[in-house]
Structure formats: C-alpha cells, structure tokens
Amino acid sequence: MNGTSVEAACDESGSDGENLTRGNTDVFAHASVVLPMESAAGHIREIRDRIRSPAEEYKANHLLREKHRAVLEWLLSVSGPLYGQAHVHLVEKAFFLVDRTADLLLDDPGTAPSLYRSGRGTFSAEEWREFLTAANRLLWVRVDEASGEPVEAFFHHIDTLRRAYSGTVAADILERFAQGRERARSYRAAILDGRAPLIPVLNPLPSSILRTAAHWSGGGRPVRLAHDRQNMLTPERIAWIEDTARRRGIGLTGLRLVVAGSDARVQLADFLAGIARRFASDELNGRGDPALTALLRPYTGGSAVWGDEGSRARLGAVAEPDNVGTGPSGCSTEVNSAL
C-alpha cells in the first residue's frame, strides 16, 4: 500500500436507524474531514467568532439560519477551511430501501434504479408510499415484527399493484419480486430464531463508512477513521467493517470511536453532514437553492446511493447501488464488485 496514512474524522446526519419511510428525514449524509486537530480547532473558534451565538454546542442548524448565510458560504467556499479536505456520502433513503429490497428478493440490486423510476412514474403517490412502507416492514429487524405478517402483507401489496398495472415495467419487476417470497420468509424466520443479521440491511451507516474509507484511500493511501460515537457501532460491527474493507481492497487500517465534543474535526464533520443533508433534501423535494447546492457539489464526491435523476445531477453525484448488504441468511454479501 502506497502513500502517507491519513485519519479522517467522521459524523453523520439524518440517521433514523432502519426506519427509512416514516423517520424525520428523507436523506442520510455521512461526512468526513481530514485536517490536523489544531487547524480544525482554529476553524471552530472562527465559526464561533463569526456567529457569536451563546450556545455551548454549535450544530449545523446555527449555520443554516439565513442570518448566518455568509458564514455558511465561507465555510464551503474554495477559500474556506473545508475545501479539498472534506467529503460527503449521500444516501436517498427511499432508493436505498428499494435497493435493499431488490437485493433480498432477487440478489440483484441493479434492478433498483428501474423500479424506482418506473414505480414512481406508474403508481399513485399514495401507492408508492404504501409500497415503500411495506418493504420497510419486511426488512426491518424488529422483535415485534418477527412473525410472518410483514411478509404476507408485503406480497399482498405487490400482488395488488401487479394486477392493477399489468403490462408496465413496474409490474414486470414486481412479478420478479413475487418469486422471492421464500427468500423473504427465510429472512424473517432467521430473525424469529434469533439469527438477525449482524449488519441490519436497512441501516445506511456501515456501507457509508466503507464508501468514506474508499474515498480517502483512493490511490492506495491507507486511511484510519475517527468516528463520532454511535450505539450501532458495536465492537463486532466495527470488526465486520474492517474485515469487509480488507476483503474489498479498501485501505482502511482502523476505525475508532471518539467523543465529538473532544474532537474539533468531528465537529466540523457534523456541520458538513447536517448542511449536506439539508441541501440534498431540498434538492430532492424541488426547493433547492442553486447557489448553495453549487457550493456543496465539490464535496459530494463521485458517488451516492441516489435514485432521483434530477436532484442527483444538481448535486453532482453519480448514482450507485449500495454494494454491501446482508443476505437473507444474515451472512454478509457483496452484491457489486465496484464501489
């Protein structure tokens, strides 16, 4: 492995765990910053001096207030402290859910873009929401949802859609989904038997961490990650992330958890994640600010788990399926060899 090792400090915004349809946000953002601790601390002090809020802890919302727009623009600008030193991986939750459902039922997440586009264009808005909700229940690892009821409800719903929209691209894909009923039953049975997957299929954090590591280790540079503490990141899951990175040829040499309040770099990553999530959500919902979106574009990198074509283009992200999941048996699967 070539190059000098770098440590990227990470945080996320928009996490609702496995609740991808009825949570507080429709976008998940994972941000990372590669700056010396001393420099990051100086930038935090400058942000505080510019905003002059009495709050003890600053969050992205402080920067997103209209009265602080000049500070926000400075932070993201070419002459700002983050330019060239930060990255954001974006996940559109609805598309991520479709992607994970296709992986479970067909072992083919490549079907997700077609279903996402055709489903939204064919079904009514309410029918599309109901489909996503049923899919979320099917895949969600919850004790009170461990019975077979989520399976039967999901397939009843897609059977109804298939009949109502027979002959459409969306219905043809759902016809293929219907053949995955036994895979879905096996998945739910494993949860009922106490064999839930170590990595929940609907939580976007683990695969986002891997994509962040892949970004910073490009060209063979080894990278360490310092991540804000997350209950989801247990020692066993961290070990899985590190092992998966090794097997995929990602130069991740270690992942450690830190307290955000004691690491200025993580605080900057927290700012960037919250800002990116807001801007991306605004673009997804047709209310984006072109000037602010243009400022975010250099940070979004070359990929995102994103299905909406218009907002994806405006954000400057290339859509990709999520390439790390857990199969119906609970074992890790790698469904796409390319990041």
Coordinates of C-alpha atoms in Angstrom, one line a residue:
M1 CA 0.0 0.0 0.0
N2 CA 1.4 3.4 -1.0
G3 CA 1.2 6.9 0.3
T4 CA 1.2 8.5 3.7
S5 CA -1.5 7.4 6.1
V6 CA -4.4 9.9 6.8
E7 CA -7.0 10.0 9.5
A8 CA -10.5 11.1 8.5
A9 CA -12.9 12.3 11.2
C10 CA -16.5 11.3 10.5
D11 CA -20.0 12.1 11.6
E12 CA -23.5 11.6 10.1
S13 CA -26.8 13.4 9.8
G14 CA -30.3 12.1 9.2
S15 CA -30.0 8.7 10.9
D16 CA -33.3 7.1 11.7
G17 CA -31.8 3.6 12.0
E18 CA -33.8 1.2 9.9
N19 CA -36.8 3.5 9.7
L20 CA -36.5 4.7 6.2
T21 CA -40.1 5.7 5.4
R22 CA -41.5 7.4 8.5
G23 CA -38.5 8.9 10.1
N24 CA -37.6 12.6 10.4
T25 CA -35.5 12.8 7.2
D26 CA -35.5 11.5 3.7
V27 CA -31.7 11.8 3.2
F28 CA -28.8 10.3 5.1
A29 CA -25.4 12.1 4.9
H30 CA -22.0 10.8 6.1
A31 CA -19.3 13.4 6.2
S32 CA -15.6 13.2 6.8
V33 CA -12.8 15.8 7.3
V34 CA -9.1 15.3 7.0
L35 CA -7.5 18.2 8.9
P36 CA -4.9 18.5 11.7
M37 CA -6.6 18.8 15.1
E38 CA -5.0 22.2 15.7
S39 CA -6.3 23.6 12.4
A40 CA -9.8 22.2 13.0
A41 CA -9.9 23.7 16.5
G42 CA -8.9 27.1 15.0
H43 CA -11.7 26.8 12.4
I44 CA -14.3 26.0 15.1
R45 CA -13.2 29.1 17.0
E46 CA -13.5 31.2 13.9
I47 CA -17.0 29.9 13.2
R48 CA -18.0 30.8 16.8
D49 CA -16.5 34.2 16.4
R50 CA -18.4 34.8 13.2
I51 CA -21.7 33.5 14.5
R52 CA -21.5 34.8 18.1
S53 CA -24.2 32.6 19.5
P54 CA -24.4 32.0 23.2
A55 CA -25.0 28.2 22.6
E56 CA -22.4 26.0 24.2
E57 CA -22.5 23.5 21.4
Y58 CA -22.8 24.6 17.8
K59 CA -24.7 22.4 15.3
A60 CA -25.4 22.7 11.6
N61 CA -28.7 24.5 12.3
H62 CA -26.7 27.5 13.5
L63 CA -25.0 27.8 10.1
L64 CA -28.2 27.1 8.2
R65 CA -30.0 30.2 9.6
E66 CA -30.5 32.8 7.0
K67 CA -28.7 35.5 9.1
H68 CA -25.6 33.3 9.0
R69 CA -25.6 32.6 5.3
A70 CA -22.3 34.5 4.8
V71 CA -20.6 32.2 7.3
L72 CA -22.1 29.1 5.6
E73 CA -20.9 30.3 2.2
W74 CA -17.4 31.0 3.6
L75 CA -17.2 27.5 5.2
L76 CA -18.0 25.7 1.9
S77 CA -16.2 28.1 -0.5
V78 CA -13.0 27.5 -2.4
S79 CA -11.2 29.7 0.1
G80 CA -12.9 28.1 3.1
P81 CA -11.4 25.7 5.6
L82 CA -13.1 22.5 4.2
Y83 CA -12.4 22.8 0.5
G84 CA -10.3 19.8 -0.6
Q85 CA -10.3 18.5 2.9
A86 CA -13.8 17.1 3.3
H87 CA -16.2 14.6 1.7
V88 CA -19.9 13.7 1.9
H89 CA -21.5 10.4 1.0
L90 CA -25.2 10.9 0.4
V91 CA -28.0 8.3 0.6
E92 CA -31.5 8.9 -0.6
K93 CA -33.4 6.7 1.8
A94 CA -36.3 5.7 -0.5
F95 CA -33.9 4.5 -3.1
F96 CA -31.7 2.7 -0.5
L97 CA -34.8 0.8 0.6
V98 CA -35.7 -0.2 -2.9
D99 CA -32.1 -1.3 -3.5
R100 CA -32.0 -3.4 -0.3
T101 CA -35.4 -5.0 -1.2
A102 CA -34.2 -6.0 -4.6
D103 CA -31.1 -7.5 -3.1
L104 CA -33.1 -9.6 -0.6
L105 CA -35.7 -10.8 -3.1
L106 CA -33.6 -11.1 -6.3
D107 CA -30.0 -10.9 -5.2
D108 CA -30.0 -8.1 -7.8
P109 CA -29.8 -4.6 -6.5
G110 CA -29.2 -3.5 -10.1
T111 CA -33.0 -3.7 -10.5
A112 CA -33.4 -0.9 -8.1
P113 CA -33.0 2.1 -10.4
S114 CA -35.5 0.8 -12.9
L115 CA -38.1 0.0 -10.2
Y116 CA -37.5 3.3 -8.6
R117 CA -38.1 5.3 -11.8
S118 CA -40.9 3.2 -13.1
G119 CA -42.7 2.8 -9.8
R120 CA -42.8 6.5 -9.1
G121 CA -44.0 7.1 -12.6
T122 CA -46.6 4.4 -12.7
F123 CA -48.2 4.1 -9.2
S124 CA -50.0 6.9 -7.5
A125 CA -48.1 8.8 -4.8
E126 CA -50.1 7.0 -2.1
E127 CA -49.5 3.6 -3.7
W128 CA -45.8 4.3 -3.9
R129 CA -45.6 5.3 -0.2
E130 CA -47.5 2.2 0.8
F131 CA -45.1 0.0 -1.2
L132 CA -42.1 1.6 0.5
T133 CA -43.7 1.2 3.9
A134 CA -44.5 -2.5 3.3
A135 CA -40.9 -3.0 2.1
N136 CA -39.6 -1.3 5.2
R137 CA -41.6 -3.5 7.5
L138 CA -40.4 -6.6 5.6
L139 CA -36.7 -5.9 6.0
W140 CA -36.8 -4.1 9.4
V141 CA -35.1 -6.2 12.1
R142 CA -37.6 -5.7 15.0
V143 CA -38.7 -8.2 17.6
D144 CA -42.4 -7.2 17.3
E145 CA -42.2 -7.6 13.6
A146 CA -40.5 -11.1 13.6
S147 CA -43.6 -13.0 12.7
G148 CA -44.6 -13.8 9.1
E149 CA -47.1 -11.0 8.9
P150 CA -44.8 -8.4 7.3
V151 CA -44.0 -11.0 4.5
E152 CA -47.7 -11.7 3.7
A153 CA -48.6 -8.0 3.9
F154 CA -45.8 -7.1 1.5
F155 CA -46.6 -9.7 -1.1
H156 CA -50.3 -9.0 -0.9
H157 CA -49.5 -5.4 -1.6
I158 CA -47.3 -6.1 -4.6
D159 CA -49.9 -8.6 -6.0
T160 CA -52.4 -5.8 -5.9
L161 CA -50.1 -3.5 -7.8
R162 CA -49.2 -6.1 -10.3
R163 CA -52.8 -6.7 -11.2
A164 CA -53.7 -3.0 -11.3
Y165 CA -50.8 -2.1 -13.5
S166 CA -50.3 -5.2 -15.6
G167 CA -48.0 -4.8 -18.6
T168 CA -46.0 -1.9 -17.2
V169 CA -42.3 -2.1 -16.4
A170 CA -43.0 -1.6 -12.7
A171 CA -45.4 -4.6 -12.7
D172 CA -42.9 -6.8 -14.5
I173 CA -40.3 -6.1 -11.9
L174 CA -42.8 -6.8 -9.1
E175 CA -43.6 -10.1 -10.9
R176 CA -40.0 -11.0 -10.3
F177 CA -40.2 -9.8 -6.7
A178 CA -43.1 -12.2 -6.2
Q179 CA -40.7 -15.1 -6.9
G180 CA -38.7 -14.1 -3.9
R181 CA -41.4 -15.0 -1.3
E182 CA -39.4 -17.9 0.1
R183 CA -36.3 -15.8 0.5
A184 CA -38.4 -13.2 2.4
R185 CA -39.8 -16.0 4.6
S186 CA -36.4 -17.3 5.4
Y187 CA -35.1 -13.9 6.2
R188 CA -38.0 -13.3 8.7
A189 CA -37.7 -16.8 10.1
A190 CA -34.0 -16.2 10.9
I191 CA -34.9 -13.1 12.8
L192 CA -37.6 -15.0 14.8
D193 CA -35.0 -17.7 15.6
G194 CA -32.6 -15.1 17.0
R195 CA -30.3 -15.1 13.9
A196 CA -30.8 -11.5 12.9
P197 CA -28.0 -10.2 10.6
L198 CA -25.1 -8.5 12.4
I199 CA -25.4 -5.6 10.0
P200 CA -29.1 -4.5 9.7
V201 CA -29.8 -4.4 6.0
L202 CA -31.7 -1.1 6.2
N203 CA -29.1 0.9 8.2
P204 CA -27.1 3.0 5.8
L205 CA -24.3 3.8 8.2
P206 CA -22.0 0.7 7.7
S207 CA -21.9 0.9 3.9
S208 CA -21.5 4.7 4.1
I209 CA -18.4 4.2 6.4
L210 CA -17.0 1.8 3.8
R211 CA -17.5 4.3 1.0
T212 CA -15.9 7.0 3.0
A213 CA -12.9 4.9 3.6
A214 CA -12.8 4.0 -0.1
H215 CA -12.8 7.7 -1.0
W216 CA -9.9 8.7 1.2
S217 CA -7.9 5.5 0.5
G218 CA -8.0 6.1 -3.3
G219 CA -4.7 5.5 -5.0
G220 CA -3.6 3.1 -2.3
R221 CA -3.3 5.6 0.6
P222 CA -4.0 3.9 4.0
V223 CA -6.7 5.6 6.0
R224 CA -7.9 5.5 9.6
L225 CA -11.3 6.7 10.6
A226 CA -12.2 8.5 13.8
H227 CA -16.0 8.4 14.1
D228 CA -18.4 10.1 16.5
R229 CA -19.8 7.5 18.9
Q230 CA -22.8 5.6 17.7
N231 CA -24.7 2.9 19.5
M232 CA -24.9 1.0 16.2
L233 CA -21.1 0.7 16.0
T234 CA -20.5 -2.1 18.4
P235 CA -17.1 -3.8 18.5
E236 CA -18.5 -6.7 16.5
R237 CA -19.8 -4.4 13.8
I238 CA -16.6 -2.4 13.7
A239 CA -14.7 -5.7 13.2
W240 CA -17.1 -6.5 10.3
I241 CA -16.5 -3.1 8.7
E242 CA -12.7 -3.5 9.0
D243 CA -12.8 -7.1 7.7
T244 CA -15.1 -6.1 4.8
A245 CA -12.8 -3.3 3.9
R246 CA -9.8 -5.6 3.8
R247 CA -11.6 -8.1 1.6
R248 CA -12.6 -5.3 -0.8
G249 CA -9.2 -3.9 -1.1
I250 CA -10.1 -0.7 0.7
G251 CA -7.2 0.8 2.6
L252 CA -8.9 1.1 5.9
T253 CA -6.4 0.4 8.7
G254 CA -8.7 1.0 11.7
L255 CA -11.9 2.6 13.0
R256 CA -12.1 4.1 16.4
L257 CA -14.9 5.9 18.2
V258 CA -14.4 9.4 19.7
V259 CA -16.5 11.9 21.6
A260 CA -17.4 14.7 19.3
G261 CA -17.0 17.4 21.9
S262 CA -13.4 16.5 22.3
D263 CA -12.5 16.4 18.6
A264 CA -12.8 19.6 16.6
R265 CA -12.5 17.6 13.3
V266 CA -15.6 15.6 14.2
Q267 CA -17.4 18.8 15.0
L268 CA -16.6 20.1 11.5
A269 CA -17.8 16.8 10.0
D270 CA -21.0 17.2 12.0
F271 CA -21.5 20.7 10.5
L272 CA -20.9 19.4 7.0
A273 CA -23.1 16.3 7.4
G274 CA -26.1 18.4 8.6
I275 CA -25.6 21.1 5.9
A276 CA -25.3 18.4 3.1
R277 CA -28.4 16.6 4.3
R278 CA -30.4 19.7 4.3
F279 CA -29.2 20.9 0.9
A280 CA -29.7 17.4 -0.6
S281 CA -33.2 17.0 0.8
D282 CA -34.1 20.4 -0.5
E283 CA -33.0 19.4 -4.0
L284 CA -34.8 16.1 -3.8
N285 CA -38.0 17.9 -2.9
G286 CA -37.7 20.7 -5.6
R287 CA -36.9 23.6 -3.3
G288 CA -33.1 23.7 -3.6
D289 CA -31.1 26.9 -3.6
P290 CA -28.9 26.8 -6.7
A291 CA -26.1 28.9 -5.2
L292 CA -25.9 26.8 -2.1
T293 CA -26.1 23.5 -4.0
A294 CA -23.2 24.6 -6.2
L295 CA -21.2 25.2 -3.0
L296 CA -21.9 21.6 -1.8
R297 CA -21.2 20.0 -5.2
P298 CA -17.4 19.7 -4.7
Y299 CA -17.9 17.7 -1.5
T300 CA -20.3 15.1 -2.7
G301 CA -17.6 13.0 -4.4
G302 CA -18.2 10.7 -7.3
S303 CA -21.0 8.5 -5.9
A304 CA -24.2 8.5 -3.9
V305 CA -26.9 5.9 -3.3
W306 CA -29.4 8.1 -5.1
G307 CA -32.3 7.4 -7.4
D308 CA -33.9 10.7 -8.3
E309 CA -32.1 11.7 -11.5
G310 CA -32.8 15.5 -11.5
S311 CA -31.6 16.1 -8.0
R312 CA -28.7 13.8 -8.4
A313 CA -27.5 15.8 -11.4
R314 CA -27.8 19.1 -9.5
L315 CA -25.9 17.6 -6.6
G316 CA -23.1 16.4 -8.8
A317 CA -23.3 12.8 -7.6
V318 CA -23.1 9.6 -9.6
A319 CA -25.8 7.1 -8.5
E320 CA -24.7 3.7 -7.5
P321 CA -26.4 0.8 -5.7
D322 CA -25.4 0.1 -2.2
N323 CA -22.8 -2.6 -2.6
V324 CA -22.6 -4.0 0.9
G325 CA -25.5 -5.7 2.5
T326 CA -26.7 -8.7 4.4
G327 CA -28.3 -11.6 2.6
P328 CA -31.5 -13.5 3.7
S329 CA -29.4 -15.9 5.8
G330 CA -27.9 -13.0 7.7
C331 CA -24.4 -13.5 6.2
S332 CA -22.7 -10.6 4.6
T333 CA -23.0 -10.3 0.9
E334 CA -21.2 -8.1 -1.6
V335 CA -23.6 -7.6 -4.4
N336 CA -21.5 -5.3 -6.6
S337 CA -17.8 -5.5 -7.1
A338 CA -17.4 -1.8 -7.9
L339 CA -17.7 1.0 -5.4

